[in-house]
Short mmCIF file of C-alpha atoms and ligand atoms in Angstrom, two decimals:
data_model
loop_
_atom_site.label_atom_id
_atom_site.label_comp_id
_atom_site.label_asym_id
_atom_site.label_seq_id
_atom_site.Cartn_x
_atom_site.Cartn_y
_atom_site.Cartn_z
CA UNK H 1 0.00 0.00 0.00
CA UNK H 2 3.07 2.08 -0.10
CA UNK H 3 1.96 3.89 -3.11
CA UNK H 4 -1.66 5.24 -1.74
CA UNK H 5 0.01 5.45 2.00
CA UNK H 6 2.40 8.63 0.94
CA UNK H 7 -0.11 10.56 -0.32
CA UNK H 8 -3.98 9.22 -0.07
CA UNK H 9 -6.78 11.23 2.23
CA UNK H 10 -8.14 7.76 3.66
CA UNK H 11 -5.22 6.14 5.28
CA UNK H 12 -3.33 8.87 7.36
CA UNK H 13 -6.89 10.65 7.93
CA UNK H 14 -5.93 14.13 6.10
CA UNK H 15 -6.16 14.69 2.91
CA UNK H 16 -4.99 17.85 1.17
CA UNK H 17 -8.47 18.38 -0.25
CA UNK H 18 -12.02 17.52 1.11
CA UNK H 19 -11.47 16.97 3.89
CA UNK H 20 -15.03 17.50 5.60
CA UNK H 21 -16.77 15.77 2.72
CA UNK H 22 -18.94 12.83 3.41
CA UNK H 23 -17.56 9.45 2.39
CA UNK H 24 -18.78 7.86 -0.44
CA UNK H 25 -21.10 5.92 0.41
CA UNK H 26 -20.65 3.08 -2.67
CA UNK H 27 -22.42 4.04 -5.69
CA UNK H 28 -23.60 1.11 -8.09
CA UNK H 29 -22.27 2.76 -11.41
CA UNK H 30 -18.92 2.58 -9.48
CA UNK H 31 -16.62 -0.32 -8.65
CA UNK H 32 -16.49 -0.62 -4.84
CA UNK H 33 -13.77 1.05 -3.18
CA UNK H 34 -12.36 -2.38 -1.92
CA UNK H 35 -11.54 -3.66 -5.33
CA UNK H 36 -9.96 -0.39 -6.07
CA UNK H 37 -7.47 -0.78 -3.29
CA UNK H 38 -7.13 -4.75 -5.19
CA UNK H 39 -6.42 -2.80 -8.13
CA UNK H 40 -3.95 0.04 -6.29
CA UNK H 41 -1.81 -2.88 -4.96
CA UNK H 42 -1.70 -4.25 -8.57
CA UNK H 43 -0.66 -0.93 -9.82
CA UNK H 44 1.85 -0.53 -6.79
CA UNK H 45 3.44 -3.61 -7.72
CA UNK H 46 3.87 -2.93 -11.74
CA UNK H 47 4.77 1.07 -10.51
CA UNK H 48 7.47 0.46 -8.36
CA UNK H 49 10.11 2.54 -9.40
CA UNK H 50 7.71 5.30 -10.28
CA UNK H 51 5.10 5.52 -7.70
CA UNK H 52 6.49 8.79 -5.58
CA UNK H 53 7.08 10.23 -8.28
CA UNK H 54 3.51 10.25 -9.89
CA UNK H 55 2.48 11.73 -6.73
CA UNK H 56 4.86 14.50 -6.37
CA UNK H 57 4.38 15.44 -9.98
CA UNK H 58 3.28 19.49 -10.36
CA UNK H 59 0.67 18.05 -13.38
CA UNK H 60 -2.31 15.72 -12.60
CA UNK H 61 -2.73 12.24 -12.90
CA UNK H 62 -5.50 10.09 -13.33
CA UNK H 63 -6.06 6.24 -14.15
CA UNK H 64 -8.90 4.68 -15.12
CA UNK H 65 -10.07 1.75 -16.29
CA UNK H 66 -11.80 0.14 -19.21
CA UNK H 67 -14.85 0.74 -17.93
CA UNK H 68 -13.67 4.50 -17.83
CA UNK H 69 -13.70 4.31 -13.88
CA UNK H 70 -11.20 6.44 -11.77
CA UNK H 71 -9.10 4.50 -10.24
CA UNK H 72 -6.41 6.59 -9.11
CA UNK H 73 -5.72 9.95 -9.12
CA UNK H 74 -2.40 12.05 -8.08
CA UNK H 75 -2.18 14.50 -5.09
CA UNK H 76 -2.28 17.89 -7.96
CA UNK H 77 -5.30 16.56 -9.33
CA UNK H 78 -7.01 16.43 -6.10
CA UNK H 79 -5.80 20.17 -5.48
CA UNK H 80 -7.53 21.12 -9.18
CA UNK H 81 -10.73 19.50 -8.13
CA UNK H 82 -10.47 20.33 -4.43
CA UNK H 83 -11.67 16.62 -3.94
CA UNK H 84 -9.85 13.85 -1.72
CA UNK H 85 -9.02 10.75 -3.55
CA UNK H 86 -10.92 8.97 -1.82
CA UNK H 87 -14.29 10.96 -3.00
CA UNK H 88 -13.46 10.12 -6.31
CA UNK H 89 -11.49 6.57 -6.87
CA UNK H 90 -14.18 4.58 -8.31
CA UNK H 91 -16.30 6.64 -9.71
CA UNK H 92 -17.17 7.68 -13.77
CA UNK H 93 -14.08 9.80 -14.90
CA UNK H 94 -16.41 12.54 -15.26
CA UNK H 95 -18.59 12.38 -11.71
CA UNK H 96 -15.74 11.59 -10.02
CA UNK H 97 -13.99 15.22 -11.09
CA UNK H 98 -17.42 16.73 -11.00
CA UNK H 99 -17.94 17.30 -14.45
CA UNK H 100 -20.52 19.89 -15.53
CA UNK H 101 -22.53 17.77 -17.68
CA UNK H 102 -22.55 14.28 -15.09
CA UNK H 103 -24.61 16.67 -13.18
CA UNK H 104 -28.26 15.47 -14.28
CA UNK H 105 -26.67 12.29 -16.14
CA UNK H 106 -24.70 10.18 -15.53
CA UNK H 107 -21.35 10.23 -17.07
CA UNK H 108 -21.17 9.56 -20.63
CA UNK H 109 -24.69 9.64 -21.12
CA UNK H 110 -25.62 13.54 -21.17
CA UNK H 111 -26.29 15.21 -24.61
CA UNK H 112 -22.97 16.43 -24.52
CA UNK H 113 -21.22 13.56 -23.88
CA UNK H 114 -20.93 12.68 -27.25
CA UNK H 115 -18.56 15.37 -28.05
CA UNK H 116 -16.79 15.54 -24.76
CA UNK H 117 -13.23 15.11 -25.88
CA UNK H 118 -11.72 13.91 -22.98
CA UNK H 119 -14.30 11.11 -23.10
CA UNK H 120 -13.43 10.55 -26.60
CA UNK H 121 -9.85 10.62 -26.13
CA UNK H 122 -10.12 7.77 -23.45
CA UNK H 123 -12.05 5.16 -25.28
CA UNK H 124 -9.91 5.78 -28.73
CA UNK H 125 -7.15 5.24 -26.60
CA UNK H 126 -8.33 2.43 -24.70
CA UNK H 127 -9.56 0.77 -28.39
CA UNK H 128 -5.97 1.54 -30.41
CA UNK H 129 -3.59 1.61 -27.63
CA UNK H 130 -2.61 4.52 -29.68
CA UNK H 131 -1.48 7.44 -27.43
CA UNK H 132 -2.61 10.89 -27.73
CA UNK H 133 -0.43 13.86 -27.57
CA UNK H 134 -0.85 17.17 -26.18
CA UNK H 135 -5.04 18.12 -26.43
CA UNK H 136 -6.20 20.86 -25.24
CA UNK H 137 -9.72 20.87 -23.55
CA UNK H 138 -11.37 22.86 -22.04
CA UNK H 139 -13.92 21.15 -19.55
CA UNK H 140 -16.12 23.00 -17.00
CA UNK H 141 -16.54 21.46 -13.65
CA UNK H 142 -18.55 21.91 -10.62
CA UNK H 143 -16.32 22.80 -7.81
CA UNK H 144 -16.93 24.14 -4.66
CA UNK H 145 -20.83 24.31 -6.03
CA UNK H 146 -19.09 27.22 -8.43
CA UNK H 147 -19.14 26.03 -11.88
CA UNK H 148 -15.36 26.03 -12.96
CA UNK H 149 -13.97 26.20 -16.57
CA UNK H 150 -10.20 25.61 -16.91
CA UNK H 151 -7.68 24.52 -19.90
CA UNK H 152 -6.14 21.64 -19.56
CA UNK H 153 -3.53 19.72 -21.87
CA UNK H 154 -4.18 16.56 -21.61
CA UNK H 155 -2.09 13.32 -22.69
CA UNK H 156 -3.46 9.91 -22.57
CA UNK H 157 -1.88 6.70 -23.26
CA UNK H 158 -2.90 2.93 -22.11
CA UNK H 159 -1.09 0.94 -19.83
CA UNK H 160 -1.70 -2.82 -19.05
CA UNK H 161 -1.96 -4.65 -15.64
CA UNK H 162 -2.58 -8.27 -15.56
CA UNK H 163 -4.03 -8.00 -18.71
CA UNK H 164 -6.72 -5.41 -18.20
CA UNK H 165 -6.46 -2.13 -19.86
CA UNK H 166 -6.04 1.56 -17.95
CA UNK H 167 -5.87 5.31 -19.85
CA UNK H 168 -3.15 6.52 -17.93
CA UNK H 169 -4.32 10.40 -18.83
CA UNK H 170 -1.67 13.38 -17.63
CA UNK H 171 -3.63 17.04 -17.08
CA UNK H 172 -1.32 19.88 -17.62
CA UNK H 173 -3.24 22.54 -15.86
CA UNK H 174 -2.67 26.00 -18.53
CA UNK H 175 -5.09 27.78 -17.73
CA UNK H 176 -2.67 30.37 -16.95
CA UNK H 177 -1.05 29.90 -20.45
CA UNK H 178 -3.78 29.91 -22.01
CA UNK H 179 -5.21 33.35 -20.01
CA UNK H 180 -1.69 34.68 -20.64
CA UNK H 181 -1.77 34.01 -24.65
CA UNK H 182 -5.48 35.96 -24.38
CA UNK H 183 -4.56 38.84 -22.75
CA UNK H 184 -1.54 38.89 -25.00
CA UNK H 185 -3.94 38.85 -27.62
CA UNK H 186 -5.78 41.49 -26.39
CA UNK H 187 -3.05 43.46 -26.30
CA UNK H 188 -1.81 42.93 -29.70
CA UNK H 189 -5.51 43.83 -30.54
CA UNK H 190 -5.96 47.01 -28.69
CA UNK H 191 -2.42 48.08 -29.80
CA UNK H 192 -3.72 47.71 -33.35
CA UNK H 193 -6.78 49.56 -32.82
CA UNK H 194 -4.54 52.81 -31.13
CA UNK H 195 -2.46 52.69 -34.24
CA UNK H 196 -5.48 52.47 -36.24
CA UNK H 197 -6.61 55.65 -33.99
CA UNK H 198 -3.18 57.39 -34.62
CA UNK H 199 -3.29 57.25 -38.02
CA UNK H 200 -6.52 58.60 -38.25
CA UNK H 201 -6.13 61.05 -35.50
CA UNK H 202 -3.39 62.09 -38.36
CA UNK H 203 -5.17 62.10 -40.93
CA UNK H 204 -7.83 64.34 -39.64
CA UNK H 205 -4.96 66.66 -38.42
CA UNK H 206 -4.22 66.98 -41.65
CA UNK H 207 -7.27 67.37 -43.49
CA UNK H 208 -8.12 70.01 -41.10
CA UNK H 209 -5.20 71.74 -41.13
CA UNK H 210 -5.59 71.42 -44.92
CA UNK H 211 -9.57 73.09 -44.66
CA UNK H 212 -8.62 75.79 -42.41
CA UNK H 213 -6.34 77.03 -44.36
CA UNK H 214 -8.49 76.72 -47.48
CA UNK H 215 -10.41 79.09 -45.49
CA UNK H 216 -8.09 82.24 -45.50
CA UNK H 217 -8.01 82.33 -49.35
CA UNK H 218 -11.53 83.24 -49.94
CA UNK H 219 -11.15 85.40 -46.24
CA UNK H 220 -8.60 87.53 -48.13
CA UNK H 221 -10.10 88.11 -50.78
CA UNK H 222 -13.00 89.35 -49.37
CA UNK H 223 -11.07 91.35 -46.65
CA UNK H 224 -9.66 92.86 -49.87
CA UNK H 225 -12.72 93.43 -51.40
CA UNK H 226 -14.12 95.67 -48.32
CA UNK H 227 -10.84 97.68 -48.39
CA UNK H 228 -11.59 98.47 -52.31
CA UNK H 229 -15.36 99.63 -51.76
CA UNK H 230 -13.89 101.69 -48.64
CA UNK H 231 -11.43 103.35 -50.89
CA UNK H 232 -14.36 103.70 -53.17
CA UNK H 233 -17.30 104.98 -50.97
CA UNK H 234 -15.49 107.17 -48.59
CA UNK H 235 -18.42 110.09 -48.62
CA UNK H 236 -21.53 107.23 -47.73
CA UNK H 237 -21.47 107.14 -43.59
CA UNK H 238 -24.03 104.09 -43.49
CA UNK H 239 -21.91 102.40 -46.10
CA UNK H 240 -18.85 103.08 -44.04
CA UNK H 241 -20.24 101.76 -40.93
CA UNK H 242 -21.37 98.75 -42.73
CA UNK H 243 -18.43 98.12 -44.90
CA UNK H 244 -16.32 98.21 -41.04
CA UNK H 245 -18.73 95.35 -39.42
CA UNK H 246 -18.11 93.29 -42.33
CA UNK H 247 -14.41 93.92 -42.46
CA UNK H 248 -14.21 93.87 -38.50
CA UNK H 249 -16.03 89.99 -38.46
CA UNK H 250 -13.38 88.94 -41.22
CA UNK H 251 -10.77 89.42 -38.69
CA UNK H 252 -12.53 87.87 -36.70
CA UNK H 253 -13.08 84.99 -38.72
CA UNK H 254 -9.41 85.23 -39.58
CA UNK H 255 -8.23 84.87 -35.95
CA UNK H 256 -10.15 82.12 -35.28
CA UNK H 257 -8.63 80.62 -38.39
CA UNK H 258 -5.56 80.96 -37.62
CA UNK H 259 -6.03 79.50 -33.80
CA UNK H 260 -7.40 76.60 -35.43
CA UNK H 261 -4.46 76.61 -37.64
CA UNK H 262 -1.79 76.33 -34.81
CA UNK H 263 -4.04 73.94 -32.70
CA UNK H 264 -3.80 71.45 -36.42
CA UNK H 265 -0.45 72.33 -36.16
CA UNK H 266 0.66 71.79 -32.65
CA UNK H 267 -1.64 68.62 -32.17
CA UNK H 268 0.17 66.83 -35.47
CA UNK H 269 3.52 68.25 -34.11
CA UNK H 270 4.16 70.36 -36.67
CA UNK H 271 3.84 73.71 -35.02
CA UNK H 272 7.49 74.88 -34.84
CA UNK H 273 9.85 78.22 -33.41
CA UNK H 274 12.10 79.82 -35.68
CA UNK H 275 14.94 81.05 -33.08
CA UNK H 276 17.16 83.80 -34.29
CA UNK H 277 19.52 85.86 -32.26
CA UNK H 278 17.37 89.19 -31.77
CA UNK H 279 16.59 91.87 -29.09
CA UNK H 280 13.41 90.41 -27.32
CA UNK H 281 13.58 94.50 -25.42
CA UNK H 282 12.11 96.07 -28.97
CA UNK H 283 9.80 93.14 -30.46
CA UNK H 284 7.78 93.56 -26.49
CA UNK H 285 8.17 97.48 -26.88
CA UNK H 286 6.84 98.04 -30.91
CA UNK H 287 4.01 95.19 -30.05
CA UNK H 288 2.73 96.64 -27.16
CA UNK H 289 2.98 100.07 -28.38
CA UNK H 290 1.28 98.76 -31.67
CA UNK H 291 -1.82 98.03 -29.06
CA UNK H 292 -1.93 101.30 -27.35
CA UNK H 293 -4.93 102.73 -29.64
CA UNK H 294 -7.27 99.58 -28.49
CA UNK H 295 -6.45 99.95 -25.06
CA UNK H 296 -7.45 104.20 -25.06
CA UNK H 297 -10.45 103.28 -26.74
CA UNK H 298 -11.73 101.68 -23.47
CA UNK H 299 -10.25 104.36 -21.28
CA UNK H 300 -7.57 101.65 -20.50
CA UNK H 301 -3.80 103.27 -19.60
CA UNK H 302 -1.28 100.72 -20.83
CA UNK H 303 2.23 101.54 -19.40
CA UNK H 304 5.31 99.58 -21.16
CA UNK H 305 8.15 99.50 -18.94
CA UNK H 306 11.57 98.04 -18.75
CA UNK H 307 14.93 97.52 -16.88
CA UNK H 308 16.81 96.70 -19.22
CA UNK H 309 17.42 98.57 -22.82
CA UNK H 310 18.54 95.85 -25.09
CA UNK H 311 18.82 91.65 -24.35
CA UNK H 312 19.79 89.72 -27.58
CA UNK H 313 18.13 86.36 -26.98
CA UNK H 314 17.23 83.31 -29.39
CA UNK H 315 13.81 83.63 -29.97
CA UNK H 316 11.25 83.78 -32.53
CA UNK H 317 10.29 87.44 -32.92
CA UNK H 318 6.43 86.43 -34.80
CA UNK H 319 5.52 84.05 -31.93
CA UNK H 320 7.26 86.34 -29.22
CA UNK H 321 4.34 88.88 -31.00
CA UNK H 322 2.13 86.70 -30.63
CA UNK H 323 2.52 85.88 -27.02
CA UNK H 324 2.38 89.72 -26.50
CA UNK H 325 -0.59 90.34 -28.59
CA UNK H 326 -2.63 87.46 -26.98
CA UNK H 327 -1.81 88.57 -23.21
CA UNK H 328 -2.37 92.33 -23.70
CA UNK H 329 -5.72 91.56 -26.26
CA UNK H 330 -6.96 89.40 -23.07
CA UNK H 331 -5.77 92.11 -20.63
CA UNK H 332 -7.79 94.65 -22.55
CA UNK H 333 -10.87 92.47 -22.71
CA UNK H 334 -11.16 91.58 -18.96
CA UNK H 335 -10.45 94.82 -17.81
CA UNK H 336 -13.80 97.05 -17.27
CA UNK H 337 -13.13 100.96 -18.43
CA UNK H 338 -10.55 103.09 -16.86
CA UNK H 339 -7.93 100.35 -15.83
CA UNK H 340 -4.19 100.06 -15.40
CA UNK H 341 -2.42 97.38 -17.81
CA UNK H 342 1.48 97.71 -16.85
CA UNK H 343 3.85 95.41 -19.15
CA UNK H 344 7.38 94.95 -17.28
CA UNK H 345 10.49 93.73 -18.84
CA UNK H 346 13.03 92.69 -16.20
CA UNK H 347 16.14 90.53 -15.50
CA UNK H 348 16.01 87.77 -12.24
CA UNK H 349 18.34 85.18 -11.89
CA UNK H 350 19.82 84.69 -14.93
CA UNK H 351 15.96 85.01 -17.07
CA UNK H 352 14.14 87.40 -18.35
CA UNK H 353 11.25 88.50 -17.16
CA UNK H 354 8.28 89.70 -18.65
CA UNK H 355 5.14 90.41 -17.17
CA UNK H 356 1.48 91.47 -18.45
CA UNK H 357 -0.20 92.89 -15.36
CA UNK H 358 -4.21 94.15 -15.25
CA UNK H 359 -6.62 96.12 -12.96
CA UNK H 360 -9.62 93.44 -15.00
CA UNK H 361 -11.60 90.93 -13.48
CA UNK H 362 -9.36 88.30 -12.15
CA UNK H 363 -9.51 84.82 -12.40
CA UNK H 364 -10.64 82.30 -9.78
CA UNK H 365 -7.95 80.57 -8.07
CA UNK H 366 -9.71 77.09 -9.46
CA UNK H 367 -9.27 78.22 -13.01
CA UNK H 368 -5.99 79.24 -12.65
CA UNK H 369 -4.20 76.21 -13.96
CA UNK H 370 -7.61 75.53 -15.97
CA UNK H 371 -7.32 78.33 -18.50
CA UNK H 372 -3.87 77.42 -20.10
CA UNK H 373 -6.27 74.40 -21.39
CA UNK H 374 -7.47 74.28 -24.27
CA UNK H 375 -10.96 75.24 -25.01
CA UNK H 376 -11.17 76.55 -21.25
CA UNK H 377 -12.83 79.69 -20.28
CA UNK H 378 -13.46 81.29 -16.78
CA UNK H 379 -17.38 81.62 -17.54
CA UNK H 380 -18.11 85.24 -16.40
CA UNK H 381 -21.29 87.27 -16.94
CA UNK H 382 -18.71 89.40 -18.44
CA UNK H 383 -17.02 87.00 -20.83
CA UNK H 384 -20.85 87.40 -22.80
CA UNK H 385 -19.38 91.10 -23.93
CA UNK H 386 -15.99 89.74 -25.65
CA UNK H 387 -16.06 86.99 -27.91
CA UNK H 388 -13.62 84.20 -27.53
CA UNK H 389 -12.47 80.49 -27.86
CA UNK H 390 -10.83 79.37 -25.30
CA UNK H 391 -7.65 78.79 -27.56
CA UNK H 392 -5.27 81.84 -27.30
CA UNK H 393 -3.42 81.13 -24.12
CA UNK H 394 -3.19 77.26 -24.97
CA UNK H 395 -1.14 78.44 -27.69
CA UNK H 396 0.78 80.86 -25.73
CA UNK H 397 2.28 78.41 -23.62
CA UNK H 398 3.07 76.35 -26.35
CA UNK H 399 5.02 79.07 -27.39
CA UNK H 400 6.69 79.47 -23.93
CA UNK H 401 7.69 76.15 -23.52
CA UNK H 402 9.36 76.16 -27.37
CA UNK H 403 11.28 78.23 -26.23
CA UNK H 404 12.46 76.62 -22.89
CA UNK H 405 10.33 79.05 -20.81
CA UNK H 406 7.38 78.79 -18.64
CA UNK H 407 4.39 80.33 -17.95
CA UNK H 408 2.15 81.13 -14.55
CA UNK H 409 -0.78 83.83 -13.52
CA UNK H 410 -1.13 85.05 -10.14
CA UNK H 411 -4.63 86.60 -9.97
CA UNK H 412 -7.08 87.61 -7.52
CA UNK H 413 -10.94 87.76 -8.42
CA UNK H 414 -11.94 91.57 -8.89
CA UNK H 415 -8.18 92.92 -8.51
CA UNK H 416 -6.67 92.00 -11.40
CA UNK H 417 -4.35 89.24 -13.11
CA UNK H 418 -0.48 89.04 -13.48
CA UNK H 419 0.48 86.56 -16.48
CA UNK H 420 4.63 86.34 -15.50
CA UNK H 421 6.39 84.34 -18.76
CA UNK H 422 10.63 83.63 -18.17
CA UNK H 423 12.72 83.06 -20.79
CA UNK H 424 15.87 81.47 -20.75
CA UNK H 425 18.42 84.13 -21.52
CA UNK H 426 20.63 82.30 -24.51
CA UNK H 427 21.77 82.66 -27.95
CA UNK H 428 22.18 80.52 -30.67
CA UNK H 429 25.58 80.32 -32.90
CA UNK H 430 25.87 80.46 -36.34
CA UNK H 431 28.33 80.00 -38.78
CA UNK H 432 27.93 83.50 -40.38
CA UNK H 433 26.69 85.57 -37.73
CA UNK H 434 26.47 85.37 -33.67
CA UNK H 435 22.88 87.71 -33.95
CA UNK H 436 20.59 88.95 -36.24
CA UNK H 437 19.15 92.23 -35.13
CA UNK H 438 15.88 92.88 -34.56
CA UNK H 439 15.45 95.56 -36.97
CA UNK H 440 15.03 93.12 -39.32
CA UNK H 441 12.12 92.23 -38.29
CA UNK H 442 8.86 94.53 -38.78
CA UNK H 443 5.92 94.24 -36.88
CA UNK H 444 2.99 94.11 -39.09
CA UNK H 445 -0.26 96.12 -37.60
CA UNK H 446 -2.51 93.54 -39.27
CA UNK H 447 -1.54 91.28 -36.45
CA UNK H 448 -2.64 94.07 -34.22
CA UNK H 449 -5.85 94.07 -35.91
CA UNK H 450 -6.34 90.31 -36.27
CA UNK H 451 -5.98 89.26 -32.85
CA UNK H 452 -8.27 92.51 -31.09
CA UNK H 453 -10.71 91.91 -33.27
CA UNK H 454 -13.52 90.73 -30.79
CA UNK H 455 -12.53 93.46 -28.62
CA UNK H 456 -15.93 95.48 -28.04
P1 ADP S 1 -10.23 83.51 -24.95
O1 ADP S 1 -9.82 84.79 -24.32
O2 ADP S 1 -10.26 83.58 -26.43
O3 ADP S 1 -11.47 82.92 -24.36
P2 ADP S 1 -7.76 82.48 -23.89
O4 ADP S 1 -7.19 81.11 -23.99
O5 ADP S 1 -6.91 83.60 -24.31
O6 ADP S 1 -9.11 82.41 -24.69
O7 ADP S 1 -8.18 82.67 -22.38
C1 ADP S 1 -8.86 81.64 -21.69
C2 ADP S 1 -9.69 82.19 -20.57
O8 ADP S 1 -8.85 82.71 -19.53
C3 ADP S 1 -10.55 83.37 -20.99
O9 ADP S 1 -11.77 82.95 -21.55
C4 ADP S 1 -10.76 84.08 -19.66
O10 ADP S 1 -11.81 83.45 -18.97
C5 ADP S 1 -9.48 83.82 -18.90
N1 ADP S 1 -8.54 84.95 -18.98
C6 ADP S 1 -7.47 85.08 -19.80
N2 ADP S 1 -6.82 86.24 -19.56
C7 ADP S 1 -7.49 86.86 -18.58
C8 ADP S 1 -7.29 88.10 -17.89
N3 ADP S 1 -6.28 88.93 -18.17
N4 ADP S 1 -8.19 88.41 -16.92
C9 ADP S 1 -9.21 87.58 -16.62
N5 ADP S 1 -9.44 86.40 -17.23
C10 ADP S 1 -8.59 86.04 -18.19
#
């Protein structure tokens, strides 16, 4: 009995599984548990050299007989099924490991027995002595009352003892494997579908990139158009007034064009800086300056001051406009009548400094972070009286951080906002030149124009 005593539930009184279960109390479709042990010493005898072994293995192991009987079954199997050996020895392959289907009928005889292939493996076995290799099945069993579906790769191949046939059957438990090669799967699958996304995120960059654009062309030429029936109507008042609404909403149009330009851009990567060696001290001066007009029309006083005269940086003078033109057009717009807007250019530790400071509304300290978003807007009763799209500051600290700066507000709700950019104070070498001056670059008033356009 050596080979049971190691390892079987019923002879040292523990068992690693079932250990509470009733004992079975000899079921007629079963052989009696008696002539199993006859049959255990029989297999003892012809298993020797092996016997340990089988029991130690990590896989499960189960024997039956012609009659498709368990009649052993290793200490891993009885961990799978959480059932002692001694529940099971005896029993239909299928009852005995509390097969899904042997739950109304008895094993082999369910509607699905038919196809079950570890059934089907067995016998063929049994009738060729033909082994079978590596099949994977996929049986659900009742364990613990929980209906249980696990993969298991079975082998099966006969054995004979005092000439009666076993199906010596070997369950490789992969569920694991098998869970592992799904997710795996999954992966592959859902990393498809995100390139899938990419590409058409892409291509929808693109083609709206493409569109916007289309939309300046027939912009301009109506923006040119106005300016030729101003030139031409100049004594008509109504006409006048008219003819400035029109052109007014086509810069309009034109700024939100180009915002949805740079958001194409930036969003596809292609939104780039062109850094040249200029003085950062004029482009801030002329730009601001170039604003002044918009900012007495509301009775604001804009004040452009500076420490320092000249700073030769690497930066791109149209965006560093831009920047300028954005803050100072916002500035103006949440600022009621009769405020202060004080621009500051000054040197701290090594950066540059520039700050756009306003008497206006403020910001709440929630939407502080919030409105370098895109799309994001404080919603104020008084945002109703100046048009905008959430979009201009986004872009802003794009620019900032293209050039290696960074951006922050400090702002207090009915005092006023400070937007503080730094730059990193470097220059760029060239081969033919250490700077180019900033005279060379012109600040066009369109711009001006463009981006205070839905400045009532
Ligand atoms: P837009 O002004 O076109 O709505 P922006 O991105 O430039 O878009 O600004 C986002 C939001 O930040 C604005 O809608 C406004 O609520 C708030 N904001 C920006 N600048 C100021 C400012 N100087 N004072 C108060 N609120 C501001």
């Amino acid at each position: 009995m050596d080979f049971l005593k190691n390892s079987s539930s019923e002879e040292n009184g523990r068992g690693p599984v079932g250990e509470n279960e009733t004992e079975n109390q000899g079921n007629e479709s079963t052989i009696k548990y008696s002539e199993y042990l006859k049959v255990v010493n029989i297999l003892e005898g012809e298993m020797k050299g092996i016997k340990g072994f089988i029991e130690i293995l990590p896989v499960g192991i189960m024997i039956v007989d012609e009659d498709k009987n368990i009649v052993h079954i290793n200490r891993s199997l009885e961990k799978k099924i959480k059932k002692s050996k001694r529940k099971v020895i005896g029993k239909k392959g299928g009852e005995g490991l509390g097969c899904y289907n042997s739950q109304n009928n008895p094993c082999g005889e369910g509607r699905l027995c038919e196809t079950c292939p570890l059934k089907n493996t067995v016998e063929s076995v049994l009738k060729t002595g033909v082994p079978i290799y590596d099949m994977e099945v996929n049986p659900r069993f009742i364990i613990d009352d929980v209906v249980t579906s696990f993969w298991l790769r079975i082998t099966v191949s006969s054995i004979i003892i005092e000439n009666k046939k076993y199906a010596f059957i070997i369950m490789e438990d992969i569920d694991n494997e098998k869970r592992n090669i799904q997710l795996e799967n999954e992966v592959t699958e859902s990393e498809k579908k995100l390139i899938e996304l990419m590409r058409y995120d892409h291509k929808r960059n693109e083609f709206f990139a493409n569109v916007t654009h289309e939309f300046k062309t027939p912009l301009n030429i109506i923006l040119s158009t106005i300016q030729l029936l101003n030139d031409m109507n100049t004594e008509n008042k109504a006409f006048l007034k008219y003819n400035n609404i029109m052109r007014q909403n086509c810069y309009r149009l034109l700024k939100l064009i180009n915002n949805l330009i740079d958001i194409a851009r930036i969003e596809s990567g292609f939104f780039d800086i062109n850094l040249k060696n200029q003085n950062i001290v004029a482009i801030v001066e002329d730009t601001t300056l170039s604003t002044v007009e918009y900012a007495r029309m509301k009775g604001i006083k804009l004040v452009f001051d500076t420490d320092i005269e000249e700073r030769i940086i690497a930066c791109d003078a149209e965006k560093i406009e831009r920047i300028i033109l954005n803050l100072l057009s916002n500035a103006i717009k949440y600022t009621k009548d009769n405020g202060n807007i004080h621009v500051h250019l000054y040197e701290k530790d090594h950066r540059l400094i520039l700050s756009v400071k306003d008497s206006g509304i403020g910001i709440p300290p929630e939407m502080a972070s919030e409105i370098f978003k895109i799309f994001r807007q404080v919603d104020t009763s008084f945002r109703r009286n100046n048009e905008g799209s959430g979009i201009g500051l986004f872009i802003v600290k794009t620019i900032v951080k293209l050039h290696g700066g960074n951006l922050k507000v400090k702002s207090q709700v009915n005092q006023g906002s400070e937007f503080i950019i730094e730059f990193p104070i470097r220059v760029i070498c060239t081969e033919e030149e250490t700077y180019e001056a900033y005279s060379t670059y012109e600040h066009n008033k369109e711009k001006s124009t463009i981006e205070f356009s839905n400045i009532k």
